[in-house]
């Protein structure tokens, strides 16, 4: 009986994943054709969300099972760590000003967002923190499932932040660098190395770093082992020159479909009237985050004579891969941008479990 139920649940999970990916990939391809930024992530988010919200019978077929979601996050950790190279070590000392500024402003905007949501809007402490954190949306949403009742609110807040950043940042770059550059940013993904270009050594190395990093992190009881473990081991391997892995076209697309589709499927099951009730708060929170980062970026650009766009790309709390791709296309220092995003990501990953455990929760028993 148990085996039968397990088999049926597995069948449902696979069916839902395939259906969700069909919707996400179709809308993502359309978004790619019309020149949307981060088309597959945006397509997955909006395609799955709107299709489920408009057609309620489809909701039972939407979703990404955790057993499929976690390995993708583990793989992302390896690719994040792969952005570090040996030359990064020699450059870090020159980035102390921007690193310090980024860490400080991250703390400030998080505190301001938390105070706004908790003190002014009456959110319970854990929900307020998970909503206002500028980054780490995968981990925030994962923790929200276990610690708060309204995990869809956390997903909505991060969705609003990601959407506003994905729309505004390419637009800002287009105004300064030209529309052709934005169009080229969507072609970069297509010319990334394919999984079929990897040799067996690279594939084995990728799987090994992901697996060992995750297992070691669990053994050491490191928070968020499925992401921090692979990031740490992959970073070490690439910094020492022992490994060199490229970003793989199919995996980057798959990651966008998984993350976007998972969020979209959860939002699709929430009544629109409930979702839109939180949109105002989410938008205000994004304005707090962006105003803090843009103010500091302007100041740093003025006193350091580094271009504003380069600092903005390094500071803006959007997706690591999408922002890094934009930096590559527009000719900015990719290592500079990727390092700052990874630093903020690690800062969020390390501090979030500690902070969240000190706050009172409201998860129903």
mmCIF file of C-alpha atoms in Angstrom:
data_model
loop_
_atom_site.group_PDB
_atom_site.id
_atom_site.type_symbol
_atom_site.label_atom_id
_atom_site.label_comp_id
_atom_site.label_asym_id
_atom_site.label_seq_id
_atom_site.Cartn_x
_atom_site.Cartn_y
_atom_site.Cartn_z
ATOM 1 C CA UNK A 1 0.000 0.000 0.000
ATOM 2 C CA UNK A 2 2.812 2.383 0.950
ATOM 3 C CA UNK A 3 4.727 1.490 -2.217
ATOM 4 C CA UNK A 4 1.585 2.081 -4.268
ATOM 5 C CA UNK A 5 1.029 5.523 -2.730
ATOM 6 C CA UNK A 6 4.687 6.418 -3.213
ATOM 7 C CA UNK A 7 4.559 5.387 -6.858
ATOM 8 C CA UNK A 8 1.386 7.396 -7.454
ATOM 9 C CA UNK A 9 2.895 10.449 -5.767
ATOM 10 C CA UNK A 10 6.020 10.113 -7.894
ATOM 11 C CA UNK A 11 3.851 9.896 -11.002
ATOM 12 C CA UNK A 12 2.009 13.060 -9.948
ATOM 13 C CA UNK A 13 5.270 14.873 -9.273
ATOM 14 C CA UNK A 14 6.695 13.975 -12.686
ATOM 15 C CA UNK A 15 3.438 14.899 -14.412
ATOM 16 C CA UNK A 16 3.342 18.272 -12.652
ATOM 17 C CA UNK A 17 6.993 18.993 -13.429
ATOM 18 C CA UNK A 18 6.496 18.234 -17.125
ATOM 19 C CA UNK A 19 3.336 20.325 -17.362
ATOM 20 C CA UNK A 20 4.872 23.214 -15.422
ATOM 21 C CA UNK A 21 7.991 23.150 -17.596
ATOM 22 C CA UNK A 22 5.891 23.071 -20.766
ATOM 23 C CA UNK A 23 4.112 26.262 -19.749
ATOM 24 C CA UNK A 24 7.280 27.895 -18.408
ATOM 25 C CA UNK A 25 9.419 27.033 -21.427
ATOM 26 C CA UNK A 26 6.743 28.116 -23.912
ATOM 27 C CA UNK A 27 6.219 31.515 -22.323
ATOM 28 C CA UNK A 28 9.959 31.872 -21.767
ATOM 29 C CA UNK A 29 10.596 31.298 -25.474
ATOM 30 C CA UNK A 30 7.981 33.937 -26.336
ATOM 31 C CA UNK A 31 9.607 36.375 -23.916
ATOM 32 C CA UNK A 32 12.967 35.642 -25.545
ATOM 33 C CA UNK A 33 11.560 36.479 -28.973
ATOM 34 C CA UNK A 34 10.175 39.836 -27.825
ATOM 35 C CA UNK A 35 13.409 40.772 -26.065
ATOM 36 C CA UNK A 36 12.406 40.512 -22.410
ATOM 37 C CA UNK A 37 15.243 40.473 -19.855
ATOM 38 C CA UNK A 38 15.863 37.086 -18.170
ATOM 39 C CA UNK A 39 13.173 35.609 -20.454
ATOM 40 C CA UNK A 40 13.049 32.080 -19.083
ATOM 41 C CA UNK A 41 12.845 33.154 -15.455
ATOM 42 C CA UNK A 42 10.273 35.844 -16.249
ATOM 43 C CA UNK A 43 8.382 33.482 -18.540
ATOM 44 C CA UNK A 44 8.264 30.755 -15.912
ATOM 45 C CA UNK A 45 7.097 33.159 -13.219
ATOM 46 C CA UNK A 46 4.367 34.866 -15.193
ATOM 47 C CA UNK A 47 3.404 31.949 -17.439
ATOM 48 C CA UNK A 48 2.810 29.469 -14.636
ATOM 49 C CA UNK A 49 1.303 32.046 -12.279
ATOM 50 C CA UNK A 50 -1.186 33.540 -14.742
ATOM 51 C CA UNK A 51 -2.184 30.235 -16.349
ATOM 52 C CA UNK A 52 -3.003 28.747 -12.951
ATOM 53 C CA UNK A 53 -4.746 31.877 -11.713
ATOM 54 C CA UNK A 54 -6.886 32.309 -14.836
ATOM 55 C CA UNK A 55 -7.635 28.592 -15.308
ATOM 56 C CA UNK A 56 -8.212 27.074 -11.823
ATOM 57 C CA UNK A 57 -8.467 23.451 -13.106
ATOM 58 C CA UNK A 58 -4.805 23.680 -14.151
ATOM 59 C CA UNK A 59 -3.558 24.362 -10.625
ATOM 60 C CA UNK A 60 -3.450 20.677 -9.691
ATOM 61 C CA UNK A 61 -0.975 20.107 -12.536
ATOM 62 C CA UNK A 62 1.406 22.916 -11.553
ATOM 63 C CA UNK A 63 4.355 22.521 -9.202
ATOM 64 C CA UNK A 64 8.005 21.510 -8.846
ATOM 65 C CA UNK A 65 8.652 18.729 -6.329
ATOM 66 C CA UNK A 66 11.289 19.333 -3.674
ATOM 67 C CA UNK A 67 13.249 16.212 -4.713
ATOM 68 C CA UNK A 68 13.749 17.871 -8.105
ATOM 69 C CA UNK A 69 14.172 21.420 -6.820
ATOM 70 C CA UNK A 70 16.990 20.763 -4.326
ATOM 71 C CA UNK A 71 19.472 19.179 -6.788
ATOM 72 C CA UNK A 72 19.074 22.197 -9.067
ATOM 73 C CA UNK A 73 19.934 24.511 -6.174
ATOM 74 C CA UNK A 74 22.937 22.295 -5.376
ATOM 75 C CA UNK A 75 24.100 22.651 -8.973
ATOM 76 C CA UNK A 76 23.633 26.404 -8.814
ATOM 77 C CA UNK A 77 25.950 26.461 -5.826
ATOM 78 C CA UNK A 78 28.680 24.814 -7.900
ATOM 79 C CA UNK A 79 28.266 27.333 -10.725
ATOM 80 C CA UNK A 80 28.303 30.265 -8.309
ATOM 81 C CA UNK A 81 31.560 28.984 -6.875
ATOM 82 C CA UNK A 82 32.888 28.601 -10.421
ATOM 83 C CA UNK A 83 32.773 32.383 -10.899
ATOM 84 C CA UNK A 84 35.859 32.633 -8.682
ATOM 85 C CA UNK A 85 39.237 32.330 -10.377
ATOM 86 C CA UNK A 86 42.827 32.512 -9.185
ATOM 87 C CA UNK A 87 43.130 36.121 -10.354
ATOM 88 C CA UNK A 88 40.186 37.051 -8.128
ATOM 89 C CA UNK A 89 42.406 36.764 -5.046
ATOM 90 C CA UNK A 90 44.768 39.488 -6.260
ATOM 91 C CA UNK A 91 41.847 41.798 -7.087
ATOM 92 C CA UNK A 92 39.935 41.484 -3.820
ATOM 93 C CA UNK A 93 42.186 43.896 -1.918
ATOM 94 C CA UNK A 94 41.327 46.637 -4.408
ATOM 95 C CA UNK A 95 37.611 46.141 -3.791
ATOM 96 C CA UNK A 96 37.583 46.797 -0.032
ATOM 97 C CA UNK A 97 35.633 50.055 -0.371
ATOM 98 C CA UNK A 98 32.832 48.635 -2.498
ATOM 99 C CA UNK A 99 32.695 45.414 -0.459
ATOM 100 C CA UNK A 100 32.377 47.353 2.797
ATOM 101 C CA UNK A 101 29.778 49.690 1.337
ATOM 102 C CA UNK A 102 27.756 46.790 -0.047
ATOM 103 C CA UNK A 103 27.762 44.936 3.280
ATOM 104 C CA UNK A 104 26.765 48.060 5.211
ATOM 105 C CA UNK A 105 23.961 49.057 2.847
ATOM 106 C CA UNK A 106 22.641 45.474 2.827
ATOM 107 C CA UNK A 107 22.328 45.621 6.605
ATOM 108 C CA UNK A 108 20.710 49.065 6.521
ATOM 109 C CA UNK A 109 18.060 48.297 3.888
ATOM 110 C CA UNK A 110 17.247 45.004 5.609
ATOM 111 C CA UNK A 111 16.731 46.796 8.920
ATOM 112 C CA UNK A 112 14.629 49.548 7.331
ATOM 113 C CA UNK A 113 12.507 47.025 5.453
ATOM 114 C CA UNK A 114 12.030 44.943 8.595
ATOM 115 C CA UNK A 115 10.974 47.974 10.648
ATOM 116 C CA UNK A 116 8.533 49.063 7.947
ATOM 117 C CA UNK A 117 6.898 45.647 7.651
ATOM 118 C CA UNK A 118 6.941 44.723 11.336
ATOM 119 C CA UNK A 119 6.346 48.061 13.060
ATOM 120 C CA UNK A 120 4.280 49.922 10.475
ATOM 121 C CA UNK A 121 2.448 47.115 8.697
ATOM 122 C CA UNK A 122 2.110 44.600 11.542
ATOM 123 C CA UNK A 123 3.861 41.608 9.959
ATOM 124 C CA UNK A 124 5.000 38.973 12.433
ATOM 125 C CA UNK A 125 8.809 39.069 12.925
ATOM 126 C CA UNK A 126 9.862 36.025 10.912
ATOM 127 C CA UNK A 127 7.573 36.875 8.017
ATOM 128 C CA UNK A 128 8.852 40.464 7.975
ATOM 129 C CA UNK A 129 12.502 39.375 7.860
ATOM 130 C CA UNK A 130 11.991 36.751 5.164
ATOM 131 C CA UNK A 131 10.122 39.300 3.041
ATOM 132 C CA UNK A 132 12.582 42.183 3.349
ATOM 133 C CA UNK A 133 15.894 40.352 2.901
ATOM 134 C CA UNK A 134 17.592 41.697 -0.282
ATOM 135 C CA UNK A 135 18.557 38.434 -1.934
ATOM 136 C CA UNK A 136 18.599 34.715 -1.234
ATOM 137 C CA UNK A 137 15.037 34.276 -2.475
ATOM 138 C CA UNK A 138 15.378 30.509 -2.879
ATOM 139 C CA UNK A 139 16.492 30.054 0.711
ATOM 140 C CA UNK A 140 14.012 32.609 2.081
ATOM 141 C CA UNK A 141 11.137 30.844 0.362
ATOM 142 C CA UNK A 142 12.396 27.437 1.487
ATOM 143 C CA UNK A 143 12.585 28.623 5.093
ATOM 144 C CA UNK A 144 9.180 30.273 4.777
ATOM 145 C CA UNK A 145 7.594 26.906 3.981
ATOM 146 C CA UNK A 146 8.738 25.606 7.348
ATOM 147 C CA UNK A 147 8.505 28.680 9.581
ATOM 148 C CA UNK A 148 5.531 30.824 8.543
ATOM 149 C CA UNK A 149 1.981 30.208 7.413
ATOM 150 C CA UNK A 150 2.007 32.678 4.526
ATOM 151 C CA UNK A 151 4.971 31.444 2.517
ATOM 152 C CA UNK A 152 3.306 32.777 -0.630
ATOM 153 C CA UNK A 153 3.723 36.307 0.769
ATOM 154 C CA UNK A 154 7.493 35.775 0.964
ATOM 155 C CA UNK A 155 7.442 34.476 -2.614
ATOM 156 C CA UNK A 156 5.459 37.521 -3.729
ATOM 157 C CA UNK A 157 7.864 39.988 -2.096
ATOM 158 C CA UNK A 158 10.874 38.402 -3.769
ATOM 159 C CA UNK A 159 8.977 38.113 -7.041
ATOM 160 C CA UNK A 160 8.217 41.843 -6.999
ATOM 161 C CA UNK A 161 11.852 42.650 -6.214
ATOM 162 C CA UNK A 162 13.197 40.386 -8.950
ATOM 163 C CA UNK A 163 10.722 41.628 -11.554
ATOM 164 C CA UNK A 164 11.360 45.311 -10.835
ATOM 165 C CA UNK A 165 15.130 44.783 -10.946
ATOM 166 C CA UNK A 166 15.030 42.650 -14.093
ATOM 167 C CA UNK A 167 12.916 45.236 -15.867
ATOM 168 C CA UNK A 168 14.650 48.382 -14.601
ATOM 169 C CA UNK A 169 18.304 47.295 -14.836
ATOM 170 C CA UNK A 170 18.338 46.380 -18.541
ATOM 171 C CA UNK A 171 16.318 49.541 -19.222
ATOM 172 C CA UNK A 172 18.904 51.589 -17.360
ATOM 173 C CA UNK A 173 21.679 49.923 -19.309
ATOM 174 C CA UNK A 174 19.803 50.462 -22.568
ATOM 175 C CA UNK A 175 19.437 54.183 -21.888
ATOM 176 C CA UNK A 176 23.164 54.540 -21.243
ATOM 177 C CA UNK A 177 24.670 51.876 -23.523
ATOM 178 C CA UNK A 178 22.017 51.519 -26.230
ATOM 179 C CA UNK A 179 19.144 49.130 -26.987
ATOM 180 C CA UNK A 180 21.320 46.877 -29.136
ATOM 181 C CA UNK A 181 23.322 45.928 -26.065
ATOM 182 C CA UNK A 182 20.188 44.729 -24.280
ATOM 183 C CA UNK A 183 19.275 42.592 -27.272
ATOM 184 C CA UNK A 184 22.744 41.067 -27.208
ATOM 185 C CA UNK A 185 22.291 40.208 -23.538
ATOM 186 C CA UNK A 186 19.578 37.714 -24.481
ATOM 187 C CA UNK A 187 21.821 36.044 -27.072
ATOM 188 C CA UNK A 188 24.632 35.369 -24.601
ATOM 189 C CA UNK A 189 22.671 32.498 -23.066
ATOM 190 C CA UNK A 190 22.343 30.846 -26.455
ATOM 191 C CA UNK A 191 26.097 30.837 -27.099
ATOM 192 C CA UNK A 192 27.030 29.445 -23.699
ATOM 193 C CA UNK A 193 28.697 26.022 -23.814
ATOM 194 C CA UNK A 194 26.199 23.192 -24.151
ATOM 195 C CA UNK A 195 26.182 20.199 -21.863
ATOM 196 C CA UNK A 196 27.234 18.216 -24.931
ATOM 197 C CA UNK A 197 30.419 20.298 -25.111
ATOM 198 C CA UNK A 198 31.540 19.063 -21.698
ATOM 199 C CA UNK A 199 33.872 16.113 -21.430
ATOM 200 C CA UNK A 200 33.430 13.309 -18.922
ATOM 201 C CA UNK A 201 36.006 14.832 -16.587
ATOM 202 C CA UNK A 202 34.056 18.108 -16.376
ATOM 203 C CA UNK A 203 30.748 16.321 -15.871
ATOM 204 C CA UNK A 204 32.235 14.123 -13.150
ATOM 205 C CA UNK A 205 33.834 17.152 -11.523
ATOM 206 C CA UNK A 206 30.522 19.033 -11.507
ATOM 207 C CA UNK A 207 28.666 16.107 -9.942
ATOM 208 C CA UNK A 208 31.481 15.481 -7.471
ATOM 209 C CA UNK A 209 31.678 19.082 -6.253
ATOM 210 C CA UNK A 210 27.898 19.208 -5.879
ATOM 211 C CA UNK A 211 27.609 15.908 -4.013
ATOM 212 C CA UNK A 212 30.665 16.205 -1.768
ATOM 213 C CA UNK A 213 29.987 19.869 -1.010
ATOM 214 C CA UNK A 214 26.434 19.080 0.049
ATOM 215 C CA UNK A 215 27.376 16.037 2.148
ATOM 216 C CA UNK A 216 30.257 17.795 3.921
ATOM 217 C CA UNK A 217 28.039 20.783 4.713
ATOM 218 C CA UNK A 218 25.396 18.484 6.192
ATOM 219 C CA UNK A 219 28.005 16.616 8.206
ATOM 220 C CA UNK A 220 29.340 19.910 9.586
ATOM 221 C CA UNK A 221 25.780 21.134 10.278
ATOM 222 C CA UNK A 222 26.282 24.213 8.099
ATOM 223 C CA UNK A 223 23.064 26.208 7.532
ATOM 224 C CA UNK A 224 21.543 25.727 4.073
ATOM 225 C CA UNK A 225 23.900 22.839 3.196
ATOM 226 C CA UNK A 226 22.395 22.380 -0.264
ATOM 227 C CA UNK A 227 23.721 25.783 -1.329
ATOM 228 C CA UNK A 228 26.537 26.784 1.040
ATOM 229 C CA UNK A 229 28.310 23.436 0.746
ATOM 230 C CA UNK A 230 28.609 23.421 -3.055
ATOM 231 C CA UNK A 231 29.456 27.146 -3.129
ATOM 232 C CA UNK A 232 32.248 26.693 -0.602
ATOM 233 C CA UNK A 233 33.820 23.610 -2.172
ATOM 234 C CA UNK A 234 33.463 24.908 -5.732
ATOM 235 C CA UNK A 235 34.956 28.286 -4.770
ATOM 236 C CA UNK A 236 37.924 26.566 -3.135
ATOM 237 C CA UNK A 237 38.477 24.319 -6.153
ATOM 238 C CA UNK A 238 38.389 27.233 -8.599
ATOM 239 C CA UNK A 239 40.439 29.625 -6.472
ATOM 240 C CA UNK A 240 43.225 27.053 -6.232
ATOM 241 C CA UNK A 241 43.074 26.385 -9.960
ATOM 242 C CA UNK A 242 42.168 22.745 -9.422
ATOM 243 C CA UNK A 243 38.891 23.063 -11.331
ATOM 244 C CA UNK A 244 37.501 25.152 -14.166
ATOM 245 C CA UNK A 245 33.867 24.687 -15.042
ATOM 246 C CA UNK A 246 31.894 26.777 -17.560
ATOM 247 C CA UNK A 247 28.319 27.917 -17.183
ATOM 248 C CA UNK A 248 26.208 25.432 -19.111
ATOM 249 C CA UNK A 249 23.397 26.676 -21.356
ATOM 250 C CA UNK A 250 20.899 23.937 -20.532
ATOM 251 C CA UNK A 251 21.500 24.052 -16.786
ATOM 252 C CA UNK A 252 21.135 27.844 -16.576
ATOM 253 C CA UNK A 253 17.834 27.615 -18.463
ATOM 254 C CA UNK A 254 16.698 24.684 -16.306
ATOM 255 C CA UNK A 255 17.503 26.603 -13.123
ATOM 256 C CA UNK A 256 15.404 29.550 -14.292
ATOM 257 C CA UNK A 257 12.497 27.257 -15.145
ATOM 258 C CA UNK A 258 12.687 25.460 -11.797
ATOM 259 C CA UNK A 259 12.909 28.572 -9.633
ATOM 260 C CA UNK A 260 10.411 30.599 -11.650
ATOM 261 C CA UNK A 261 8.002 27.709 -12.128
ATOM 262 C CA UNK A 262 8.049 26.768 -8.441
ATOM 263 C CA UNK A 263 7.220 30.302 -7.341
ATOM 264 C CA UNK A 264 4.622 30.763 -10.069
ATOM 265 C CA UNK A 265 2.839 27.530 -9.180
ATOM 266 C CA UNK A 266 2.564 28.546 -5.520
ATOM 267 C CA UNK A 267 1.301 32.004 -6.387
ATOM 268 C CA UNK A 268 -1.227 30.505 -8.807
ATOM 269 C CA UNK A 269 -2.916 28.755 -5.884
ATOM 270 C CA UNK A 270 -3.403 31.996 -3.962
ATOM 271 C CA UNK A 271 -6.510 34.103 -4.739
ATOM 272 C CA UNK A 272 -5.632 37.282 -6.626
ATOM 273 C CA UNK A 273 -7.394 39.429 -4.038
ATOM 274 C CA UNK A 274 -5.069 38.061 -1.344
ATOM 275 C CA UNK A 275 -1.954 38.496 -3.478
ATOM 276 C CA UNK A 276 -2.674 42.064 -4.500
ATOM 277 C CA UNK A 277 -3.304 42.996 -0.889
ATOM 278 C CA UNK A 278 0.442 42.604 -0.316
ATOM 279 C CA UNK A 279 1.629 44.247 -3.533
ATOM 280 C CA UNK A 280 1.732 47.729 -2.040
ATOM 281 C CA UNK A 281 3.925 46.599 0.853
ATOM 282 C CA UNK A 282 6.171 44.624 -1.504
ATOM 283 C CA UNK A 283 6.614 47.618 -3.792
ATOM 284 C CA UNK A 284 7.468 49.930 -0.904
ATOM 285 C CA UNK A 285 9.990 47.377 0.344
ATOM 286 C CA UNK A 286 11.638 47.250 -3.094
ATOM 287 C CA UNK A 287 11.852 51.043 -3.182
ATOM 288 C CA UNK A 288 13.588 50.984 0.206
ATOM 289 C CA UNK A 289 16.080 48.405 -1.055
ATOM 290 C CA UNK A 290 16.799 50.076 -4.381
ATOM 291 C CA UNK A 291 17.007 53.609 -2.980
ATOM 292 C CA UNK A 292 19.635 52.452 -0.504
ATOM 293 C CA UNK A 293 21.754 50.684 -3.102
ATOM 294 C CA UNK A 294 21.471 53.404 -5.753
ATOM 295 C CA UNK A 295 22.409 56.137 -3.262
ATOM 296 C CA UNK A 296 25.538 54.306 -2.170
ATOM 297 C CA UNK A 297 26.396 53.380 -5.777
ATOM 298 C CA UNK A 298 26.287 57.063 -6.786
ATOM 299 C CA UNK A 299 28.482 58.074 -3.848
ATOM 300 C CA UNK A 300 31.026 55.307 -4.473
ATOM 301 C CA UNK A 301 31.123 56.071 -8.201
ATOM 302 C CA UNK A 302 31.812 59.735 -7.430
ATOM 303 C CA UNK A 303 34.647 59.194 -4.974
ATOM 304 C CA UNK A 304 36.257 56.171 -6.648
ATOM 305 C CA UNK A 305 35.865 57.192 -10.308
ATOM 306 C CA UNK A 306 34.481 53.731 -11.106
ATOM 307 C CA UNK A 307 31.539 53.834 -13.511
ATOM 308 C CA UNK A 308 28.123 53.987 -11.881
ATOM 309 C CA UNK A 309 26.789 51.133 -14.013
ATOM 310 C CA UNK A 310 29.618 48.832 -12.969
ATOM 311 C CA UNK A 311 28.930 49.493 -9.290
ATOM 312 C CA UNK A 312 25.178 49.288 -9.807
ATOM 313 C CA UNK A 313 25.490 45.866 -11.428
ATOM 314 C CA UNK A 314 27.646 44.728 -8.515
ATOM 315 C CA UNK A 315 25.209 46.077 -5.914
ATOM 316 C CA UNK A 316 21.726 45.545 -7.368
ATOM 317 C CA UNK A 317 20.104 42.551 -5.609
ATOM 318 C CA UNK A 318 19.007 40.676 -8.703
ATOM 319 C CA UNK A 319 19.911 37.232 -9.969
ATOM 320 C CA UNK A 320 23.606 36.427 -10.016
ATOM 321 C CA UNK A 321 23.562 34.852 -13.462
ATOM 322 C CA UNK A 322 21.374 37.415 -15.187
ATOM 323 C CA UNK A 323 23.305 40.382 -13.791
ATOM 324 C CA UNK A 324 26.647 38.708 -14.516
ATOM 325 C CA UNK A 325 25.563 38.101 -18.103
ATOM 326 C CA UNK A 326 24.663 41.765 -18.474
ATOM 327 C CA UNK A 327 28.066 42.716 -17.091
ATOM 328 C CA UNK A 328 29.724 40.446 -19.641
ATOM 329 C CA UNK A 329 27.736 41.830 -22.563
ATOM 330 C CA UNK A 330 28.200 45.467 -21.614
ATOM 331 C CA UNK A 331 31.930 45.057 -21.082
ATOM 332 C CA UNK A 332 32.101 45.450 -17.301
ATOM 333 C CA UNK A 333 34.386 43.504 -14.971
ATOM 334 C CA UNK A 334 32.503 40.220 -14.570
ATOM 335 C CA UNK A 335 34.647 39.058 -11.639
ATOM 336 C CA UNK A 336 33.938 42.344 -9.834
ATOM 337 C CA UNK A 337 30.192 41.973 -10.312
ATOM 338 C CA UNK A 338 30.047 38.241 -9.541
ATOM 339 C CA UNK A 339 32.218 38.555 -6.436
ATOM 340 C CA UNK A 340 30.023 41.235 -4.860
ATOM 341 C CA UNK A 341 26.852 39.279 -5.601
ATOM 342 C CA UNK A 342 28.350 36.117 -4.183
ATOM 343 C CA UNK A 343 29.556 37.985 -1.103
ATOM 344 C CA UNK A 344 26.071 39.360 -0.440
ATOM 345 C CA UNK A 345 24.556 35.941 -1.119
ATOM 346 C CA UNK A 346 26.883 34.263 1.377
ATOM 347 C CA UNK A 347 26.232 37.065 3.880
ATOM 348 C CA UNK A 348 22.490 36.481 3.561
ATOM 349 C CA UNK A 349 22.848 32.697 3.704
ATOM 350 C CA UNK A 350 25.025 32.814 6.820
ATOM 351 C CA UNK A 351 23.039 35.417 8.740
ATOM 352 C CA UNK A 352 19.476 34.453 7.818
ATOM 353 C CA UNK A 353 19.294 31.159 9.791
ATOM 354 C CA UNK A 354 20.816 32.869 12.847
ATOM 355 C CA UNK A 355 18.473 35.857 12.698
ATOM 356 C CA UNK A 356 15.360 33.838 11.911
ATOM 357 C CA UNK A 357 15.903 31.533 14.889
ATOM 358 C CA UNK A 358 16.014 34.539 17.218
ATOM 359 C CA UNK A 359 12.644 35.801 16.065
ATOM 360 C CA UNK A 360 9.251 34.575 17.116
ATOM 361 C CA UNK A 361 7.368 32.618 14.503
ATOM 362 C CA UNK A 362 3.726 31.933 13.749
ATOM 363 C CA UNK A 363 3.861 28.617 11.903
ATOM 364 C CA UNK A 364 0.815 26.586 12.770
ATOM 365 C CA UNK A 365 1.550 23.286 14.454
#
